[in-house]
Amino acid sequence: MQNEWSTVTRLLHQTFSIPVSCHKDAEISHIQYMITAEEHTLWIPLADNSGALQLGPAPVTDLTKEKLIDIGSVAYYMLYQRELDTAVEHIPDLDEPLVTAAENRQNISYHHHPYLEEKVFDCIRAGKPALLQEQLKHFPAELSGTLAQQDALRSRKNLVITAITLATRAAIAGGLAPELAYTMSDVYIQQTEKKTQAAALIRLQTEVLGTFAEKVREIKAGTYSRKITHCIHYIYQHLYEVLTLQQLADMLHMNPSYLSARFKREVGTPIRAYIQQLRIDEAKLLLRLTDHTLLHICTLLHFHDQSYFTKVFKKHTTLTPRQYREQT
């Protein structure tokens, strides 16, 4: 019968002069035990992937690796009533990241794919909380990386703090007052540090990104009427679809001519030119962050042909699409 980790921790404290603690979020269940690179800390997984027992770091300089394994063997037997097999020690391989990267590539999986990330923070800059949630659904959890090798909870906190920092910058770029953005950032980082479960951190990150996008939306919406705000949101969400003035007018239950005049009056640019500008901005993202051909990009964004796409792109950027890709 397995002993409770709390009992094992107390008995080890009484027997050995070495710190012993339990980490409920540590994830090393695939191995029997692990020693850190400094050889002053040993980790033993708890049953049912419920965490890990940490022995160390040792406060005494004369504690050898062998002595640490001996103490670990005692702890392992106390937990599971069987001996620790010291032949299966896990020693981190310097080539592991390369192997993992190769396996990811074979599975068409990438670490922190830049295009997916850019799309998420572009939703914040544009103030599109609903579209942001859609983008997050397509952002695989396995692409988030690891920032703290031996502490899964710390790694997740670091990733959330990174996301908060990037979201803060995106919101400021979208028009949110820097003072408010930085205040929100400070509050959310403090909340991050208080979390003790990975699931709670994931929920917090989703909430943070959504709140920043919503704040930017409120700033931008204050400039336009409800109808025009709805129109802009629809255009952004359906940028990869055919968009016509008649279609937009029908969606808003407005006369096409009246919609065209009102859009230009409030936004300051004709609706067709606005759509074209958004598509050129999207094309810049695709050119910078994907390997799509020029023909594929112009087809995706509904330009008549590649020659017309090049002409419009150069009008907006002073560069041809090929020149832009080569310079970024």
Coordinates of N, CA and C in Angstrom, one line a residue, residues 76-246:
Y76 N 11.8 6.5 -2.0 CA 11.0 5.7 -3.0 C 10.4 4.5 -2.4
Y77 N 11.2 3.9 -1.5 CA 10.7 2.7 -0.9 C 9.5 3.0 0.1
M78 N 9.7 4.1 0.8 CA 8.6 4.6 1.7 C 7.3 4.9 0.9
L79 N 7.5 5.4 -0.3 CA 6.3 5.7 -1.1 C 5.7 4.5 -1.7
Y80 N 6.5 3.6 -2.3 CA 5.9 2.5 -3.1 C 6.2 1.1 -2.6
Q81 N 7.0 1.0 -1.5 CA 7.3 -0.3 -1.0 C 8.1 -1.2 -2.0
R82 N 8.9 -0.6 -2.8 CA 9.7 -1.3 -3.7 C 11.0 -0.5 -3.9
E83 N 12.1 -1.2 -4.4 CA 13.4 -0.5 -4.5 C 13.4 0.3 -5.7
L84 N 14.2 1.4 -5.6 CA 14.4 2.3 -6.8 C 15.5 1.6 -7.7
D85 N 15.2 1.5 -9.0 CA 16.1 1.0 -9.9 C 17.1 2.1 -10.4
T86 N 18.3 2.2 -9.8 CA 19.2 3.3 -10.1 C 19.8 3.1 -11.5
A87 N 19.5 2.1 -12.2 CA 20.0 1.9 -13.6 C 19.2 2.7 -14.6
V88 N 18.1 3.2 -14.2 CA 17.2 3.9 -15.1 C 17.2 5.4 -14.9
E89 N 18.3 5.9 -14.3 CA 18.4 7.4 -14.0 C 18.2 8.2 -15.3
H90 N 17.4 9.2 -15.2 CA 17.2 10.1 -16.3 C 18.3 11.3 -16.3
I91 N 19.2 11.3 -17.2 CA 20.1 12.3 -17.3 C 19.8 13.2 -18.6
P92 N 19.4 14.4 -18.4 CA 19.0 15.2 -19.6 C 20.1 15.2 -20.7
D93 N 19.7 14.9 -21.9 CA 20.6 14.8 -23.0 C 20.6 16.2 -23.7
L94 N 21.8 16.7 -24.0 CA 22.0 18.0 -24.7 C 21.3 18.0 -26.0
D95 N 21.2 16.8 -26.6 CA 20.6 16.7 -28.0 C 19.1 16.6 -28.0
E96 N 18.5 16.5 -26.8 CA 17.0 16.3 -26.7 C 16.3 17.4 -27.4
P97 N 16.6 18.7 -27.2 CA 15.9 19.7 -28.0 C 15.9 19.6 -29.5
L98 N 17.1 19.1 -30.0 CA 17.2 18.9 -31.4 C 16.3 17.7 -31.9
V99 N 16.3 16.7 -31.1 CA 15.5 15.5 -31.4 C 14.0 15.9 -31.4
T100 N 13.6 16.6 -30.3 CA 12.2 17.1 -30.2 C 11.8 17.9 -31.4
A101 N 12.7 18.9 -31.8 CA 12.4 19.7 -32.9 C 12.2 18.9 -34.2
A102 N 13.1 17.9 -34.4 CA 13.0 17.1 -35.6 C 11.7 16.3 -35.6
E103 N 11.3 15.8 -34.4 CA 10.0 15.1 -34.3 C 8.8 16.0 -34.6
N104 N 8.9 17.2 -34.1 CA 7.8 18.2 -34.3 C 7.7 18.5 -35.8
R105 N 8.9 18.7 -36.5 CA 8.8 19.0 -37.9 C 8.2 17.8 -38.7
Q106 N 8.5 16.6 -38.3 CA 7.9 15.4 -39.0 C 6.4 15.4 -38.8
N107 N 6.0 15.9 -37.7 CA 4.5 15.9 -37.4 C 3.9 17.2 -37.8
I108 N 4.6 18.0 -38.6 CA 4.1 19.3 -39.1 C 3.7 20.2 -37.9
S109 N 4.5 20.1 -36.9 CA 4.3 20.9 -35.7 C 5.5 21.8 -35.4
Y110 N 5.2 23.1 -35.0 CA 6.3 24.0 -34.9 C 6.2 24.7 -33.5
H111 N 7.4 25.0 -32.9 CA 7.5 25.7 -31.7 C 7.2 27.1 -31.8
H112 N 6.1 27.6 -31.3 CA 5.7 29.0 -31.3 C 5.6 29.5 -32.7
H113 N 4.8 28.9 -33.6 CA 4.7 29.3 -35.0 C 4.4 30.8 -35.0
P114 N 5.3 31.6 -35.7 CA 5.2 33.0 -35.7 C 3.9 33.6 -36.3
Y115 N 3.4 32.9 -37.3 CA 2.2 33.4 -38.0 C 1.0 33.3 -37.1
L116 N 0.8 32.1 -36.4 CA -0.3 32.0 -35.5 C -0.2 33.0 -34.3
E117 N 1.0 33.2 -33.8 CA 1.2 34.2 -32.7 C 0.8 35.6 -33.2
E118 N 1.3 35.9 -34.4 CA 1.1 37.3 -34.9 C -0.4 37.5 -35.1
K119 N -1.2 36.5 -35.5 CA -2.6 36.7 -35.8 C -3.3 36.9 -34.4
V120 N -2.9 36.3 -33.4 CA -3.5 36.5 -32.1 C -3.3 37.9 -31.6
F121 N -2.1 38.4 -31.7 CA -1.8 39.8 -31.2 C -2.3 40.8 -32.1
D122 N -2.5 40.4 -33.4 CA -3.1 41.4 -34.4 C -4.6 41.6 -34.0
C123 N -5.2 40.6 -33.5 CA -6.6 40.7 -33.0 C -6.7 41.7 -31.9
I124 N -5.7 41.7 -31.0 CA -5.7 42.7 -29.9 C -5.5 44.1 -30.5
R125 N -4.5 44.3 -31.3 CA -4.3 45.6 -32.0 C -5.5 46.1 -32.7
A126 N -6.3 45.2 -33.3 CA -7.4 45.6 -34.0 C -8.7 45.7 -33.1
G127 N -8.6 45.3 -31.9 CA -9.7 45.3 -31.0 C -10.8 44.4 -31.4
K128 N -10.5 43.1 -31.7 CA -11.4 42.1 -32.1 C -11.5 40.9 -31.2
P129 N -12.1 41.0 -30.0 CA -12.1 40.0 -29.0 C -12.8 38.7 -29.5
A130 N -13.8 38.8 -30.3 CA -14.5 37.5 -30.8 C -13.6 36.8 -31.7
L131 N -12.9 37.5 -32.6 CA -12.0 36.9 -33.6 C -10.8 36.3 -32.8
L132 N -10.4 37.0 -31.8 CA -9.3 36.5 -31.0 C -9.6 35.1 -30.4
Q133 N -10.8 34.9 -29.9 CA -11.1 33.6 -29.4 C -11.1 32.5 -30.4
E134 N -11.5 32.9 -31.6 CA -11.4 31.9 -32.7 C -9.9 31.6 -33.0
Q135 N -9.1 32.6 -33.0 CA -7.6 32.4 -33.3 C -7.0 31.5 -32.2
L136 N -7.4 31.7 -31.0 CA -6.9 30.9 -29.9 C -7.2 29.4 -30.0
K137 N -8.4 29.1 -30.6 CA -8.8 27.7 -30.8 C -7.8 27.0 -31.7
H138 N -7.2 27.8 -32.6 CA -6.3 27.1 -33.6 C -4.8 27.2 -33.1
F139 N -4.6 27.6 -31.9 CA -3.2 27.7 -31.4 C -2.9 26.5 -30.5
P140 N -2.2 25.5 -31.1 CA -2.0 24.2 -30.3 C -1.2 24.5 -29.0
A141 N -1.7 23.8 -28.0 CA -1.0 23.9 -26.7 C 0.4 23.5 -26.7
E142 N 0.7 22.5 -27.6 CA 2.1 21.9 -27.6 C 3.1 22.9 -28.3
L143 N 2.6 24.0 -28.8 CA 3.5 25.0 -29.5 C 4.0 26.0 -28.5
S144 N 3.6 25.9 -27.2 CA 3.9 27.0 -26.3 C 5.3 27.0 -25.7
G145 N 6.0 25.9 -25.9 CA 7.3 25.8 -25.4 C 7.5 25.6 -23.9
T146 N 8.7 25.5 -23.5 CA 9.0 25.3 -22.0 C 10.0 26.2 -21.6
L147 N 9.8 27.0 -20.6 CA 10.7 28.1 -20.1 C 11.3 27.8 -18.7
A148 N 10.9 26.7 -18.1 CA 11.5 26.3 -16.8 C 11.5 24.8 -16.8
Q149 N 12.7 24.2 -17.1 CA 12.8 22.8 -17.4 C 12.3 21.9 -16.3
Q150 N 12.6 22.2 -15.0 CA 12.2 21.2 -13.9 C 10.9 21.6 -13.2
D151 N 10.3 22.7 -13.6 CA 9.1 23.2 -12.8 C 8.0 23.5 -13.8
A152 N 7.0 22.6 -14.0 CA 6.0 22.8 -15.0 C 5.2 24.1 -14.7
L153 N 4.9 24.3 -13.4 CA 4.1 25.5 -13.0 C 4.8 26.8 -13.3
R154 N 6.1 26.8 -13.0 CA 6.9 28.0 -13.3 C 7.0 28.2 -14.8
S155 N 7.1 27.2 -15.5 CA 7.2 27.3 -17.0 C 5.9 27.9 -17.5
R156 N 4.8 27.5 -17.0 CA 3.5 28.0 -17.5 C 3.3 29.4 -17.1
K157 N 3.8 29.8 -15.8 CA 3.7 31.2 -15.4 C 4.5 32.1 -16.3
N158 N 5.7 31.6 -16.6 CA 6.6 32.4 -17.5 C 6.0 32.7 -18.9
L159 N 5.3 31.7 -19.4 CA 4.7 31.8 -20.7 C 3.5 32.8 -20.6
V160 N 2.7 32.7 -19.5 CA 1.6 33.7 -19.3 C 2.1 35.1 -19.2
I161 N 3.2 35.3 -18.5 CA 3.8 36.6 -18.3 C 4.3 37.2 -19.6
T162 N 4.9 36.3 -20.4 CA 5.3 36.7 -21.8 C 4.1 37.1 -22.6
A163 N 3.0 36.3 -22.6 CA 1.8 36.7 -23.3 C 1.3 38.0 -22.9
I164 N 1.3 38.3 -21.5 CA 0.8 39.5 -21.0 C 1.6 40.7 -21.5
T165 N 2.9 40.5 -21.6 CA 3.8 41.6 -22.0 C 3.5 41.9 -23.5
L166 N 3.4 40.9 -24.3 CA 3.1 41.1 -25.8 C 1.8 41.7 -26.0
A167 N 0.8 41.2 -25.2 CA -0.6 41.8 -25.3 C -0.6 43.2 -24.9
T168 N 0.2 43.6 -23.9 CA 0.2 45.0 -23.5 C 0.7 45.9 -24.6
R169 N 1.8 45.5 -25.3 CA 2.3 46.2 -26.4 C 1.4 46.3 -27.5
A170 N 0.7 45.2 -27.8 CA -0.3 45.2 -28.9 C -1.5 46.1 -28.6
A171 N -1.9 46.1 -27.4 CA -3.0 47.0 -27.0 C -2.6 48.5 -27.1
I172 N -1.4 48.8 -26.7 CA -1.0 50.2 -26.8 C -0.9 50.6 -28.3
A173 N -0.4 49.7 -29.1 CA -0.3 49.9 -30.6 C -1.7 50.1 -31.2
G174 N -2.7 49.4 -30.5 CA -4.1 49.5 -31.0 C -4.8 50.8 -30.5
G175 N -4.2 51.6 -29.7 CA -4.8 52.8 -29.2 C -5.1 52.9 -27.7
L176 N -4.9 51.8 -27.0 CA -5.1 51.9 -25.5 C -4.1 52.7 -24.9
A177 N -4.5 53.6 -23.9 CA -3.6 54.5 -23.2 C -2.5 53.7 -22.5
P178 N -1.3 54.0 -22.7 CA -0.2 53.3 -22.1 C -0.3 53.1 -20.6
E179 N -0.7 54.2 -19.9 CA -0.9 54.1 -18.4 C -1.9 53.0 -18.0
L180 N -3.0 52.9 -18.7 CA -4.0 51.9 -18.4 C -3.4 50.5 -18.8
A181 N -2.8 50.4 -19.9 CA -2.3 49.1 -20.4 C -1.2 48.6 -19.4
Y182 N -0.3 49.4 -18.9 CA 0.7 49.0 -18.0 C 0.1 48.6 -16.6
T183 N -0.9 49.4 -16.2 CA -1.6 49.1 -15.0 C -2.2 47.7 -15.0
M184 N -2.9 47.4 -16.1 CA -3.5 46.1 -16.4 C -2.5 45.0 -16.4
S185 N -1.4 45.3 -17.0 CA -0.3 44.3 -17.1 C 0.2 44.0 -15.7
D186 N 0.4 45.0 -14.9 CA 0.9 44.8 -13.5 C 0.0 43.9 -12.7
V187 N -1.3 44.2 -12.8 CA -2.3 43.5 -12.0 C -2.4 42.0 -12.5
Y188 N -2.4 41.8 -13.8 CA -2.4 40.4 -14.3 C -1.2 39.6 -14.0
I189 N 0.0 40.2 -14.0 CA 1.2 39.5 -13.6 C 1.1 39.1 -12.2
Q190 N 0.6 40.0 -11.3 CA 0.5 39.7 -9.9 C -0.5 38.5 -9.7
Q191 N -1.6 38.5 -10.5 CA -2.5 37.4 -10.4 C -1.9 36.1 -10.9
T192 N -1.0 36.2 -11.9 CA -0.3 35.0 -12.4 C 0.5 34.4 -11.4
E193 N 1.2 35.2 -10.6 CA 2.1 34.6 -9.6 C 1.4 33.9 -8.5
K194 N 0.1 34.3 -8.3 CA -0.7 33.7 -7.2 C -1.3 32.4 -7.6
K195 N -1.3 32.1 -8.8 CA -2.0 30.8 -9.3 C -1.1 29.6 -8.9
T196 N -1.8 28.5 -8.5 CA -1.1 27.3 -8.1 C -1.4 26.1 -9.0
Q197 N -2.3 26.3 -10.0 CA -2.7 25.2 -10.9 C -2.5 25.7 -12.4
A198 N -2.0 24.7 -13.2 CA -1.8 25.1 -14.6 C -3.1 25.4 -15.3
A199 N -4.1 24.7 -15.0 CA -5.4 25.0 -15.7 C -5.9 26.4 -15.4
A200 N -5.7 26.9 -14.1 CA -6.1 28.3 -13.8 C -5.2 29.3 -14.5
L201 N -4.0 29.0 -14.8 CA -3.1 29.9 -15.6 C -3.6 30.0 -17.0
I202 N -4.0 28.9 -17.6 CA -4.5 28.9 -19.0 C -5.7 29.7 -19.1
R203 N -6.6 29.6 -18.1 CA -7.9 30.4 -18.1 C -7.5 31.8 -17.9
L204 N -6.6 32.1 -17.1 CA -6.2 33.5 -16.9 C -5.6 34.1 -18.2
Q205 N -4.8 33.4 -18.9 CA -4.2 33.9 -20.1 C -5.2 34.2 -21.1
T206 N -6.2 33.3 -21.3 CA -7.3 33.6 -22.2 C -8.1 34.8 -21.8
E207 N -8.3 35.0 -20.5 CA -9.0 36.2 -20.0 C -8.3 37.4 -20.3
V208 N -6.9 37.4 -20.0 CA -6.1 38.6 -20.2 C -6.1 39.0 -21.7
L209 N -5.9 38.1 -22.6 CA -5.9 38.5 -24.0 C -7.2 39.0 -24.5
G210 N -8.3 38.4 -24.0 CA -9.6 38.8 -24.4 C -9.9 40.2 -23.8
T211 N -9.5 40.5 -22.6 CA -9.7 41.8 -22.0 C -9.0 42.9 -22.7
F212 N -7.7 42.7 -23.1 CA -7.0 43.7 -23.8 C -7.7 43.9 -25.1
A213 N -8.1 42.9 -25.8 CA -8.8 43.1 -27.1 C -10.1 43.9 -26.9
E214 N -10.8 43.6 -25.9 CA -12.1 44.3 -25.6 C -11.8 45.7 -25.3
K215 N -10.8 46.1 -24.5 CA -10.5 47.5 -24.2 C -10.1 48.2 -25.5
V216 N -9.4 47.6 -26.4 CA -9.0 48.3 -27.6 C -10.3 48.4 -28.5
R217 N -11.2 47.4 -28.5 CA -12.4 47.5 -29.2 C -13.3 48.7 -28.7
E218 N -13.3 48.9 -27.4 CA -14.1 50.0 -26.8 C -13.5 51.4 -27.3
I219 N -12.2 51.4 -27.4 CA -11.5 52.7 -27.8 C -11.9 53.0 -29.3
K220 N -11.8 51.9 -30.1 CA -12.1 52.1 -31.5 C -13.6 52.3 -31.8
A221 N -14.4 51.6 -31.0 CA -15.9 51.7 -31.2 C -16.4 53.1 -30.9
G222 N -15.7 53.8 -30.0 CA -16.1 55.1 -29.6 C -16.0 56.1 -30.7
T223 N -15.3 55.8 -31.8 CA -15.1 56.7 -32.9 C -16.2 56.6 -34.0
Y224 N -16.8 55.4 -34.1 CA -17.8 55.1 -35.2 C -19.2 54.8 -34.6
S225 N -20.2 54.9 -35.4 CA -21.5 54.5 -35.1 C -21.6 53.0 -35.0
R226 N -22.7 52.5 -34.4 CA -22.8 51.1 -34.2 C -22.8 50.3 -35.5
K227 N -23.5 50.9 -36.5 CA -23.6 50.2 -37.8 C -22.2 50.1 -38.5
I228 N -21.5 51.2 -38.5 CA -20.2 51.2 -39.1 C -19.2 50.3 -38.3
T229 N -19.3 50.3 -37.0 CA -18.5 49.4 -36.2 C -18.8 48.0 -36.6
H230 N -20.0 47.6 -36.7 CA -20.4 46.3 -37.1 C -19.9 45.9 -38.5
C231 N -19.9 46.9 -39.4 CA -19.4 46.7 -40.7 C -17.9 46.4 -40.7
I232 N -17.2 47.2 -40.0 CA -15.7 47.0 -39.9 C -15.4 45.7 -39.3
H233 N -16.1 45.3 -38.3 CA -15.9 44.0 -37.6 C -16.2 42.8 -38.6
Y234 N -17.2 43.0 -39.4 CA -17.6 41.9 -40.4 C -16.5 41.8 -41.4
I235 N -16.0 43.0 -41.9 CA -15.0 43.0 -43.0 C -13.7 42.2 -42.4
Y236 N -13.3 42.5 -41.2 CA -12.1 41.9 -40.6 C -12.3 40.4 -40.5
Q237 N -13.5 40.0 -40.1 CA -13.7 38.6 -39.9 C -13.8 37.8 -41.2
H238 N -14.2 38.5 -42.3 CA -14.4 37.8 -43.6 C -13.5 38.2 -44.6
L239 N -12.3 38.6 -44.2 CA -11.3 39.2 -45.2 C -10.9 38.2 -46.2
Y240 N -11.0 36.9 -46.0 CA -10.6 35.9 -46.9 C -11.8 35.4 -47.8
E241 N -12.9 36.1 -47.7 CA -14.1 35.8 -48.5 C -14.3 37.0 -49.5
V242 N -15.2 36.7 -50.4 CA -15.6 37.8 -51.3 C -16.4 38.8 -50.6
L243 N -16.1 40.1 -50.7 CA -16.8 41.1 -50.0 C -17.3 42.2 -51.0
T244 N -18.6 42.4 -51.1 CA -19.1 43.4 -52.0 C -19.9 44.4 -51.2
L245 N -20.1 45.6 -51.7 CA -20.9 46.7 -51.0 C -22.3 46.2 -50.8
Q246 N -22.9 45.5 -51.8 CA -24.2 45.0 -51.7 C -24.4 44.0 -50.6

